[in-house]
XYZ file of C-alpha atoms in Angstrom:
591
model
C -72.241 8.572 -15.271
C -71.322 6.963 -12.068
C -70.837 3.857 -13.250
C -68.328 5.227 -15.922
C -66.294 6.826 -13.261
C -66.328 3.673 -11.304
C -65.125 1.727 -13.993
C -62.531 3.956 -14.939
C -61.432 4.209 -11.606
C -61.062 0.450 -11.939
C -59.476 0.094 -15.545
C -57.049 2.345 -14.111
C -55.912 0.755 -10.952
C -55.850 -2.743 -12.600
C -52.965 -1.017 -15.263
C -50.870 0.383 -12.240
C -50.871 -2.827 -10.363
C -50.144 -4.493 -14.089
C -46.894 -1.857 -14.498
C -43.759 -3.448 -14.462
C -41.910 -2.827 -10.651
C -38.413 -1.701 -10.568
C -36.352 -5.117 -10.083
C -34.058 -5.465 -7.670
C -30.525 -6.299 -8.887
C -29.486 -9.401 -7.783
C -25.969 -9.156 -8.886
C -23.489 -9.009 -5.766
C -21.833 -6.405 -4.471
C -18.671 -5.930 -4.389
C -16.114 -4.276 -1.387
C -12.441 -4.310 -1.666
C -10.326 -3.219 1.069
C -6.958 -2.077 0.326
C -4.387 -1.933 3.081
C -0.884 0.287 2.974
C 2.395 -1.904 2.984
C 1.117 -4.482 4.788
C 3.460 -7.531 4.606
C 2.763 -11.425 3.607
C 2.298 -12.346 7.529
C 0.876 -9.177 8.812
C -3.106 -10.682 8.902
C -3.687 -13.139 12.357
C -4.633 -15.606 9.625
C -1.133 -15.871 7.838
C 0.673 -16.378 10.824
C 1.232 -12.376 12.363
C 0.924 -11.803 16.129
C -0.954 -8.738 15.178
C -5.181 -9.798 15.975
C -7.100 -9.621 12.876
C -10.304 -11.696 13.856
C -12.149 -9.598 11.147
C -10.273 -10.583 8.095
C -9.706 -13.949 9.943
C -13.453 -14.798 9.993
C -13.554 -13.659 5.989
C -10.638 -16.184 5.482
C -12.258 -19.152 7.720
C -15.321 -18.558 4.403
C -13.629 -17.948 2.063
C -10.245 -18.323 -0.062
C -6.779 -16.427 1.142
C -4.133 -16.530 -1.637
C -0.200 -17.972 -0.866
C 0.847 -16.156 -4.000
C -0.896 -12.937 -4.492
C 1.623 -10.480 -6.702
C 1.307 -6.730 -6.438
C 4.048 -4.634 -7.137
C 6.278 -3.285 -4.734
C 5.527 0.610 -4.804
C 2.098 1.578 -4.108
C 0.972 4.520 -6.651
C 1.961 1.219 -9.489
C -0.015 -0.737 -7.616
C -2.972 1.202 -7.483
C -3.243 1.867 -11.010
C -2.810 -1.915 -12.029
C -5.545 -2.411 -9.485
C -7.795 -0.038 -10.542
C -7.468 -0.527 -14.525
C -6.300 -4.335 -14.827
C -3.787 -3.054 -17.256
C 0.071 -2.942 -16.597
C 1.241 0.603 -14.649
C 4.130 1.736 -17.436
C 0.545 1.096 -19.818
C -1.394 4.065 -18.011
C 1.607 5.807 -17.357
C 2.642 5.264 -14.061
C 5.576 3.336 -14.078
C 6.510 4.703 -11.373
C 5.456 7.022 -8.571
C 5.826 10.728 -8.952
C 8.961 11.599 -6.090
C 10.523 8.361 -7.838
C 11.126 9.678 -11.446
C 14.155 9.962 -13.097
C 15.298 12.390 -15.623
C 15.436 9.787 -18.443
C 11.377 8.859 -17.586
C 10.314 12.084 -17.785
C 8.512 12.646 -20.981
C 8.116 8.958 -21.719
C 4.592 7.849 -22.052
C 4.788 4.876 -19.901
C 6.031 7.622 -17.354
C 3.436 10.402 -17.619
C 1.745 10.398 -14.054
C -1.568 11.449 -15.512
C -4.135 10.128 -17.139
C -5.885 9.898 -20.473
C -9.804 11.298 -19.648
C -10.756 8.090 -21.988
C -8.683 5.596 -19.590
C -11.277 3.028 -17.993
C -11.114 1.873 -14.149
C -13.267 -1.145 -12.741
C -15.128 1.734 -11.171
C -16.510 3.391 -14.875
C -16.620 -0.359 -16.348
C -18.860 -1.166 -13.557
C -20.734 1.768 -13.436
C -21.737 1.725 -17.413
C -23.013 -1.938 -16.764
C -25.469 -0.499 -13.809
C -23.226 -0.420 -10.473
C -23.208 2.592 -8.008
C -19.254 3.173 -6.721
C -17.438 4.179 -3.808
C -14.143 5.237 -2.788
C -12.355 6.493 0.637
C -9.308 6.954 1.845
C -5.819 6.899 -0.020
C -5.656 7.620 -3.384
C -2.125 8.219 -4.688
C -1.966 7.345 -8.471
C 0.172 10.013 -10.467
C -0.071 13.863 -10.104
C -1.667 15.136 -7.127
C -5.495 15.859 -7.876
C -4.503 15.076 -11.954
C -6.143 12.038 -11.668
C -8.564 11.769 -9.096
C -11.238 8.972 -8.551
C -14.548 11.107 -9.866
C -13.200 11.640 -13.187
C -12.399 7.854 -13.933
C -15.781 6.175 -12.658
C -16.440 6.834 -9.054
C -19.867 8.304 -7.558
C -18.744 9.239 -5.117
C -15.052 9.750 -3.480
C -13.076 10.935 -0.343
C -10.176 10.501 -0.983
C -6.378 11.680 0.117
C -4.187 12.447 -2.564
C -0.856 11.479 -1.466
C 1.636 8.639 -0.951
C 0.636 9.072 2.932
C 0.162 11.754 6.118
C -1.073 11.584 8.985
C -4.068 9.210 10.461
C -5.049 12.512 12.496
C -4.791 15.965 10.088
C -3.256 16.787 6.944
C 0.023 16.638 8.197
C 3.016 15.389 6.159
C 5.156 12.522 6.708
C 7.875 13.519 3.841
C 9.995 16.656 4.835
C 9.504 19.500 2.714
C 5.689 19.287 2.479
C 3.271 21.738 3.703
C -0.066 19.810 4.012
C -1.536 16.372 2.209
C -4.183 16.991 -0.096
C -8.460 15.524 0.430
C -10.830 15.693 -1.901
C -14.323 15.071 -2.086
C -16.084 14.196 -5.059
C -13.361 16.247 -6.587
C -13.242 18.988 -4.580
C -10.827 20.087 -1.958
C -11.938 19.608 1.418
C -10.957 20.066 5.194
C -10.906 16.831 7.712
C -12.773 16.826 11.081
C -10.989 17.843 14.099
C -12.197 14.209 15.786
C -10.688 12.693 12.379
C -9.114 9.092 12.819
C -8.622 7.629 9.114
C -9.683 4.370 9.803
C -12.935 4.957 11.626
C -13.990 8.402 9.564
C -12.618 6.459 5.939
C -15.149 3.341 6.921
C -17.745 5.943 8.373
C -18.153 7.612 5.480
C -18.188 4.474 3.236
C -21.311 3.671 5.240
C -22.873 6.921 4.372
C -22.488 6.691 0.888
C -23.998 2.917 0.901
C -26.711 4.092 2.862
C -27.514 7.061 0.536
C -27.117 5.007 -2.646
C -29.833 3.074 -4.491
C -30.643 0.543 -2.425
C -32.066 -1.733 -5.621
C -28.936 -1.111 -7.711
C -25.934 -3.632 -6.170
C -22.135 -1.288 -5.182
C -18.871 -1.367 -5.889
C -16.613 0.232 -2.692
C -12.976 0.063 -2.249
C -12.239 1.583 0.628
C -8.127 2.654 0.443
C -7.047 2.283 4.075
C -4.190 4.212 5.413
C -2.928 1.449 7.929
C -0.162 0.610 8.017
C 1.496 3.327 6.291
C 4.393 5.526 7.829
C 3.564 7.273 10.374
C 2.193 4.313 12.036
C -0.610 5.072 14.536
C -3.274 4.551 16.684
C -5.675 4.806 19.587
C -3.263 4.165 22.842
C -6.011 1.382 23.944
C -5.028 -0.503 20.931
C -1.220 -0.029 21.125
C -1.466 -0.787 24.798
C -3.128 -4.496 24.081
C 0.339 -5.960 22.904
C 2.183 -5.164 25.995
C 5.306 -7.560 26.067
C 4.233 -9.337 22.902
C 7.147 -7.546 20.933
C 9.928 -7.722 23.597
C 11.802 -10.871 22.519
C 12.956 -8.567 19.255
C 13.302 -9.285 15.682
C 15.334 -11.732 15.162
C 13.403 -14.566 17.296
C 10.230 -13.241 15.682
C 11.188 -13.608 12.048
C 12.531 -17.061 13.022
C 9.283 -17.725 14.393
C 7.055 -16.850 11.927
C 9.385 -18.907 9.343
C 8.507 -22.166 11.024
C 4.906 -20.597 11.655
C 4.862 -19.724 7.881
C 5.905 -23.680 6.636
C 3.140 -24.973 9.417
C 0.672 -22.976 7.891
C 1.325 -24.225 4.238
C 1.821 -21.138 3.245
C 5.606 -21.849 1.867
C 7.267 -25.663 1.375
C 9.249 -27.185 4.137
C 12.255 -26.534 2.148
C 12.345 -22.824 2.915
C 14.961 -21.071 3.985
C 15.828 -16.979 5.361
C 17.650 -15.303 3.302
C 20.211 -13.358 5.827
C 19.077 -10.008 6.394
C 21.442 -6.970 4.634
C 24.099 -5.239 6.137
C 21.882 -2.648 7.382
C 20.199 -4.974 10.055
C 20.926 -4.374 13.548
C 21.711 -7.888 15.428
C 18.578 -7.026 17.752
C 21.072 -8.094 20.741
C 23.346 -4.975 19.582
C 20.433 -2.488 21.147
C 20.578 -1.013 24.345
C 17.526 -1.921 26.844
C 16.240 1.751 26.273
C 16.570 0.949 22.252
C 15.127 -2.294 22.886
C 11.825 -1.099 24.417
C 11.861 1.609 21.745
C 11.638 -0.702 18.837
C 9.337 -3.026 20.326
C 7.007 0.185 21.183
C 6.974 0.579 17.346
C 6.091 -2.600 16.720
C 3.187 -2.470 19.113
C 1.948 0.804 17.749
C 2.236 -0.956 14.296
C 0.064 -4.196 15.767
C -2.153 -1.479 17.019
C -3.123 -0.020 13.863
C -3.747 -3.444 11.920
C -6.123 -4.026 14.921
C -8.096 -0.641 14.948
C -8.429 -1.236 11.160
C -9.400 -4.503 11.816
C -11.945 -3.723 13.940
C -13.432 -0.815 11.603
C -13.618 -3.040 8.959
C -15.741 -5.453 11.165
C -18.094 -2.256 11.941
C -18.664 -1.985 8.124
C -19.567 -5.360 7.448
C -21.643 -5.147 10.797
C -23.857 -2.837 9.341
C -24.015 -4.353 5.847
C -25.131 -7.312 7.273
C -27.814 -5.504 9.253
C -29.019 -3.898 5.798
C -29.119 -7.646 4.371
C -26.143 -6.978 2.030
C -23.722 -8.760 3.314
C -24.545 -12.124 2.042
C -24.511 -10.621 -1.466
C -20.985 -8.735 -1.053
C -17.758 -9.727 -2.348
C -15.534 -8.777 0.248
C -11.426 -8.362 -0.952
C -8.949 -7.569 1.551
C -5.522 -7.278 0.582
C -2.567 -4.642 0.543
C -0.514 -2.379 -1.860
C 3.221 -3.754 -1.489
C 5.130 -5.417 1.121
C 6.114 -3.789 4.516
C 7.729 -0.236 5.079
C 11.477 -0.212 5.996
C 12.163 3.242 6.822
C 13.099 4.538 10.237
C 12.240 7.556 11.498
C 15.992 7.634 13.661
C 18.918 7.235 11.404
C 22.860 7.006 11.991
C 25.256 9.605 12.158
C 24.449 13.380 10.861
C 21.911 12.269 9.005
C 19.747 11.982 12.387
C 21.254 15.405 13.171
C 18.967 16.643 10.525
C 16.304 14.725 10.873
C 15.565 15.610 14.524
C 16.113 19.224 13.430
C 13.625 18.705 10.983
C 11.086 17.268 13.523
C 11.496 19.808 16.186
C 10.850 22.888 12.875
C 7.338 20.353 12.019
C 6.692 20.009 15.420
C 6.866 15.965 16.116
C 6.947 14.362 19.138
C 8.724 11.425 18.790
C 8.953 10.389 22.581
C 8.257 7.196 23.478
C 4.947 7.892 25.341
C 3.676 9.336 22.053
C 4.524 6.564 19.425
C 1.150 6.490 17.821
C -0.446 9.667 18.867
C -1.535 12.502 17.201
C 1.955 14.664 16.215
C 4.061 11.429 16.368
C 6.550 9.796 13.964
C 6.749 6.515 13.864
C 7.938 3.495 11.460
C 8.760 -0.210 11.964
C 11.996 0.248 10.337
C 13.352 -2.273 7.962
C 14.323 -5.326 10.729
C 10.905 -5.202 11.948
C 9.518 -5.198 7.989
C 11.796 -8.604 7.342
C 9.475 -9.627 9.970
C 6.195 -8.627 8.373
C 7.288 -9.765 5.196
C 8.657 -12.963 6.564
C 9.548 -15.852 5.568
C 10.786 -13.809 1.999
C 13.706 -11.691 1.257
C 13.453 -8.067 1.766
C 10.316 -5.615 1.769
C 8.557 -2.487 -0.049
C 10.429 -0.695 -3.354
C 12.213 -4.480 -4.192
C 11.006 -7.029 -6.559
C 11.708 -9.561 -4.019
C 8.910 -12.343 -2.368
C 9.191 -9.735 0.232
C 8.023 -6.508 -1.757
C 5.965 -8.553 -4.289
C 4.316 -11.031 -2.230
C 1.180 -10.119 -0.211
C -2.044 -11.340 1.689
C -5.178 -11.789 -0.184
C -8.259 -13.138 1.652
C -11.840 -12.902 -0.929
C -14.722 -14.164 0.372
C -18.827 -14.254 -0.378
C -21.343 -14.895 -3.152
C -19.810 -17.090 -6.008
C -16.517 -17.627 -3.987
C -15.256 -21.526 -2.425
C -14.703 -21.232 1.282
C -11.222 -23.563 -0.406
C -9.237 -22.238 2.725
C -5.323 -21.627 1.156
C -5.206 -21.202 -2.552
C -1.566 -21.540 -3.778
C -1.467 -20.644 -7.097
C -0.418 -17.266 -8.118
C -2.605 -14.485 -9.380
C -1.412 -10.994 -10.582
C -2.509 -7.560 -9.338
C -3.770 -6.830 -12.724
C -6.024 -10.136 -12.942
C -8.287 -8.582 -10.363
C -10.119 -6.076 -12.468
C -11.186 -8.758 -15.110
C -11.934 -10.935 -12.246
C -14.659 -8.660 -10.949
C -16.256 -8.043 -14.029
C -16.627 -11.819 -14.799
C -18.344 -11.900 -10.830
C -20.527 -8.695 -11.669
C -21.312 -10.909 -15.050
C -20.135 -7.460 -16.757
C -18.998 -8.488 -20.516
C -15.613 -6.972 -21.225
C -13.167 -7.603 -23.801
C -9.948 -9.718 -22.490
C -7.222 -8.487 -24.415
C -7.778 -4.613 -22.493
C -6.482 -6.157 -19.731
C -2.574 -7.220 -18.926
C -4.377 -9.301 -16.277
C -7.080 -12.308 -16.912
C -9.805 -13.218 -14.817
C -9.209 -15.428 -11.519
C -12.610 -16.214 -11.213
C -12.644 -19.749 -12.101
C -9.473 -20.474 -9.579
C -11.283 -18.532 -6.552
C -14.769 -20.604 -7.315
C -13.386 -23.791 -7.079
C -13.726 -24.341 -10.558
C -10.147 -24.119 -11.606
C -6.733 -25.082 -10.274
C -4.745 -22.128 -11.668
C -5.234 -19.023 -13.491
C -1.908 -19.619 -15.198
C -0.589 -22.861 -16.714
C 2.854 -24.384 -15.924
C 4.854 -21.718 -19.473
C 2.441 -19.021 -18.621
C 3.900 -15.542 -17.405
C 3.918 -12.050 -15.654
C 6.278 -9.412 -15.034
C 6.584 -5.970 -12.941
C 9.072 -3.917 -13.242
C 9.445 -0.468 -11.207
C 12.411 1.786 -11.497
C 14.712 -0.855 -12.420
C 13.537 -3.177 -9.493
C 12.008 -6.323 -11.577
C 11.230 -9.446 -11.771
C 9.095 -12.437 -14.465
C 6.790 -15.343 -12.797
C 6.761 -18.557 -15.026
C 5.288 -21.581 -13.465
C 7.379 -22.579 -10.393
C 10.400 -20.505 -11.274
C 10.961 -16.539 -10.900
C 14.117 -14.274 -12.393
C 14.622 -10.767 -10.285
C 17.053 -7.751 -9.938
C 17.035 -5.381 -7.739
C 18.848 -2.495 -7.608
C 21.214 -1.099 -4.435
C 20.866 -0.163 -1.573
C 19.102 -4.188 -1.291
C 20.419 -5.179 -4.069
C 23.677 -5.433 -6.821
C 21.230 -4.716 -10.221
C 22.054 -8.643 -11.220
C 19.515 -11.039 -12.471
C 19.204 -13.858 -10.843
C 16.703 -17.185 -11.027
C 14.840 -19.345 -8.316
C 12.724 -22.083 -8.066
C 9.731 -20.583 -5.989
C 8.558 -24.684 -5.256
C 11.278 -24.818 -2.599
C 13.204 -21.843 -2.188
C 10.309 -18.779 -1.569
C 12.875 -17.012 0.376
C 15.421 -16.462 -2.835
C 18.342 -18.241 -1.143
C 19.669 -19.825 -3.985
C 20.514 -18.709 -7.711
C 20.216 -21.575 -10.025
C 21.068 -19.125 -13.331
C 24.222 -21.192 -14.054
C 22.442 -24.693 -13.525
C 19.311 -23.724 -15.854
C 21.116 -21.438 -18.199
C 18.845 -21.976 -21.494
C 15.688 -21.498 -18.834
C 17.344 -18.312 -17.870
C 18.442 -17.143 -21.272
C 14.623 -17.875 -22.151
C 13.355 -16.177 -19.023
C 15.345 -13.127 -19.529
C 14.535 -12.874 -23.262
C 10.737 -13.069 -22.468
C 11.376 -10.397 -20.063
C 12.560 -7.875 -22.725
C 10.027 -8.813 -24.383
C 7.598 -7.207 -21.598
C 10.055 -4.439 -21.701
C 9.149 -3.561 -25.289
C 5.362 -4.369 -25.010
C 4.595 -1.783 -21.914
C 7.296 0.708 -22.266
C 10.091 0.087 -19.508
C 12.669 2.672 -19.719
C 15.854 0.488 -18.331
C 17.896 2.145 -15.736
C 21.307 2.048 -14.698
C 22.290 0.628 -10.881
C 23.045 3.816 -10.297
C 19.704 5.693 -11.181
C 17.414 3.912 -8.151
C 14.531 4.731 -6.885
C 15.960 5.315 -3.217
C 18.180 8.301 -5.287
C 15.718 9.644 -7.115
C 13.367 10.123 -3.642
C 16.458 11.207 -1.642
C 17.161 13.473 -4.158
C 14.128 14.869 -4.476
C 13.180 15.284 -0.716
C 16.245 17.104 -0.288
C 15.333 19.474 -3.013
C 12.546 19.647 -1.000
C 13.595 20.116 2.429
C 16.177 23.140 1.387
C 13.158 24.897 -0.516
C 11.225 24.901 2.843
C 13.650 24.965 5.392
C 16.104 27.552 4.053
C 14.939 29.912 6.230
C 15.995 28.261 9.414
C 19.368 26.581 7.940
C 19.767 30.734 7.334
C 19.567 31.458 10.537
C 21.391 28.579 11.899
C 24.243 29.403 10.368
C 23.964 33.321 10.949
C 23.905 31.929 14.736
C 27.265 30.367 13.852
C 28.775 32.761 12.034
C 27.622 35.418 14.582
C 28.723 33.842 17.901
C 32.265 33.564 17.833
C 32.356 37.277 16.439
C 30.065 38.221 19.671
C 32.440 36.360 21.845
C 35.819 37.807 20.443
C 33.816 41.611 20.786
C 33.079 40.894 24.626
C 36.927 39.101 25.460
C 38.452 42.383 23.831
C 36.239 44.069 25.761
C 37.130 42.346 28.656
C 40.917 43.017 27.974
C 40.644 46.764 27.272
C 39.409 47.128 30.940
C 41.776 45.101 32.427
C 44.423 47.090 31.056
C 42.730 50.802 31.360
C 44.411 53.057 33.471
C 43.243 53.650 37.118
């Protein structure tokens, strides 16, 4: 009988040991880092005098792209990001405070999505991947669309075109609060919150609590450098002086910086900046050290995200994951232009605005919690230098960002210079994840074989791509680009440019190519048709639409106080004619 036992005891350990383990996934992970309206020069390694040494290392390893296309407004961005497809295709062509009455309704324009529509999140997760967002969000109708109903694990995410890097504050008058979610559900943010430590703090939780045998996907949706720019005061304080000699000898600078680099031909040229740009030698002193403050706090958030970023990949390369993580660091659109101090009456009401919210826009405050502060658009030329213009145009400026990849299955190729669409990223992930997928969901197409080494181009020479938000647009073929962009930027005409040696738009070479642009503009309608553009008159921009909007806005919130401002003045002279007849009667009572 004992014997039996015994050798039952033994038949049975020799099946456990014989029972297939779990494997361990060797496919690599993958992390993309999205930052907020950073522009072409803004990383150390493109040229910017902001420190990046972070995303510089990643770049040293790996590939960083000279033409990287995104389009210009950020909610579009994300959701040709997240779905490969083209943004008027999953109906956000453009972003919610942009739409104009003739959009409304359309299908390319319906800020929500279909529950069927697939992310690289839900394609990645079906083929075995765990997935992780934090941090901005922003793709249609606030909390219509949010990131655990299209794929994602888990998600903390704000839903919003921006707010604050301390609370739920606003940045857009006529808002209450921004919205956070967590897995879908509203949530509250720490009082100790700062978005770029707490976003990349709690992407490390969720790592550490997935599966450690299953690989991740994480995009982790920075806020930096979004308006309101800020940031601890020990990183503002670190570029001291570096901003003093103003914006015009800085965008000249990084030009020359720009061509050394290889990033553009020798042949470039600066387009002039618009009317709108103040001569920096105009300012006062006082204005002077205001705007290079701003630039500093600006500088100062690219570094504190920076060096967040660097704590993430610290720790996945003390978990032995970082050898087996594709890392992508890139950013939404080109650089912010607004200003947060405007001309005229209209900075009447704006610092009436502040003082109801409760802003403190002083100079020792630029980039603490309560402040306001934006680059403004001279300081964007420079971000976004050695192109034309910035954010909401189809210009190099708006379109054309950084893009540094780097890890398993990538060429450490240095500068890659030939162009790759938004859209191509999706498909390119699933080819690295060896995920099969079917090419013609996508408006993009992998990149894969270009980043590898294995390819010169994604696109041949007649190839093309287009983007086209509210009426801003432009269509890539080869070497040669058409664009329009509407007022205030721009006059709503189409115009063409060879990209091998004028980058910065200078010259329009319509009339000396006129079949290419016939062709160019003909292939463009084309697009038109195929996604569901609704074409716009110069009249109908986007920067009237938000105005618009936010005024709409700003009345529905602030009546109360425009009330009693003008009660006040309606009230006062009354008061003061009652007390000078007052006055009168007793000078003329009798004794």
């Amino acid at each position: 009988m004992k014997k039996a036992i015994r050798l039952a005891t033994i038949l049975v350990a020799v099946t456990l040991s014989s029972a297939p383990i779990a494997a361990q996934d060797k496919r690599p992970n993958i992390l993309v880092v999205l930052f907020d309206d950073v522009g072409f020069m803004d990383f150390g390694a493109y040229g910017s005098d902001s420190r990046t040494p972070t995303i510089d290392g990643l770049a040293r390893r790996g590939t960083m792209l000279s033409r990287y296309y995104t389009s210009p407004f950020c909610g579009p961005s994300r959701a040709m990001l997240m779905t490969g497809m083209d943004n008027h295709q999953t109906g956000m062509g453009t972003l919610v405070e942009t739409l104009s009455p003739e959009m409304e309704g359309k299908p390319g324009y319906a800020m929500v999505w279909q529950r069927e529509q697939a992310t690289i999140a839900s394609l990645l997760r079906a083929a075995g991947y765990q997935t992780f967002v934090t941090g901005k969000w922003g793709i249609g109708e606030t909390g219509a669309n949010l990131p655990n109903a299209f794929g994602f694990d888990r998600s903390y995410v704000m839903d919003a075109t921006g707010g604050s890097n301390y609370d739920t504050k606003p940045y857009l008058p006529g808002y209450h609060a921004v919205d956070w979610f967590e897995d879908g559900k509203p949530i509250t943010l720490p009082k100790d919150f700062y978005s770029s430590r707490n976003l990349v703090d709690k992407m490390i939780g969720y790592i550490d609590q997935g599966d450690a045998a299953k690989p991740f996907f994480a995009f982790l949706s920075l806020q930096a450098v979004h308006i309101p720019v800020q940031a601890p005061a020990s990183f503002i304080n670190a570029y001291d002086g570096v901003f003093d000699k103003g914006w015009d000898a800085m965008r000249a600078e990084r030009h020359q910086r720009a061509i050394k680099l290889g990033l553009v031909p020798a042949t470039t040229k600066l387009a002039p900046p618009t009317s709108t740009h103040r001569p920096w030698g105009s300012l006062s002193a006082e204005e002077q050290a205001l705007a290079a403050r701003e630039m500093q706090v600006n500088a100062g958030m690219m570094t504190a995200a920076d060096f967040h970023i660097g704590r993430l990949l610290d720790h996945l390369a003390k978990a032995g994951k970082l050898d087996n993580t594709i890392v992508v660091i890139t950013s939404d659109n080109g650089a912010e232009s607004a200003r947060t101090n405007l001309p005229g009456l209209a900075n009447l009401a704006l610092d009436g605005i502040k003082l109801i919210e409760g802003f403190d826009t002083s100079p020792e405050n630029l980039g603490q919690p309560g402040s306001l502060t934006a680059i403004g658009p001279e300081w964007a030329t420079v971000s976004s230098a050695p192109f034309n213009l910035y954010k909401f145009y189809a210009s190099e400026g708006g379109l054309r960002v950084p893009m540094v990849v780097a890890g398993p299955g990538i060429a450490p190729q240095g500068l890659a210079k030939a162009p790759m669409h938004v859209t191509d990223l999706a498909p390119t992930l699933l080819d690295a994840a060896d995920v099969e997928y079917d090419p013609a969901q996508f408006y993009g197409r992998s990149a894969l074989g270009m980043l590898s080494g294995k390819a010169d181009a994604t696109y041949g020479p007649e190839d093309s791509f287009a983007f086209e938000v509210s009426g801003n647009a432009a269509l890539y073929r080869g070497q040669w680009k058409i664009a329009r962009n509407f007022p205030p930027g721009g006059d709503a005409e189409w115009r063409l440019h060879d990209l091998s040696v004028d980058p910065g738009e200078t010259t329009d070479l319509s009339a000396a190519n006129p079949e290419l642009f016939k062709s160019m503009k003909a292939e463009y309608q084309a697009y038109v048709q195929k996604v569901g553009v609704v074409e716009l008159g110069p009249d109908d921009t986007a920067i009237k639409q938000l105005t618009n909007k936010l005024v709409t806005k700003a009345l529905g919130k602030y009546w109360p106080y425009l009330a009693g401002l003008l009660l006040v003045l309606v009230l006062t002279p009354y008061g003061l004619f009652r007390l000078l007849r007052a006055g009168l009667r007793r000078k003329v009572a009798p004794a």
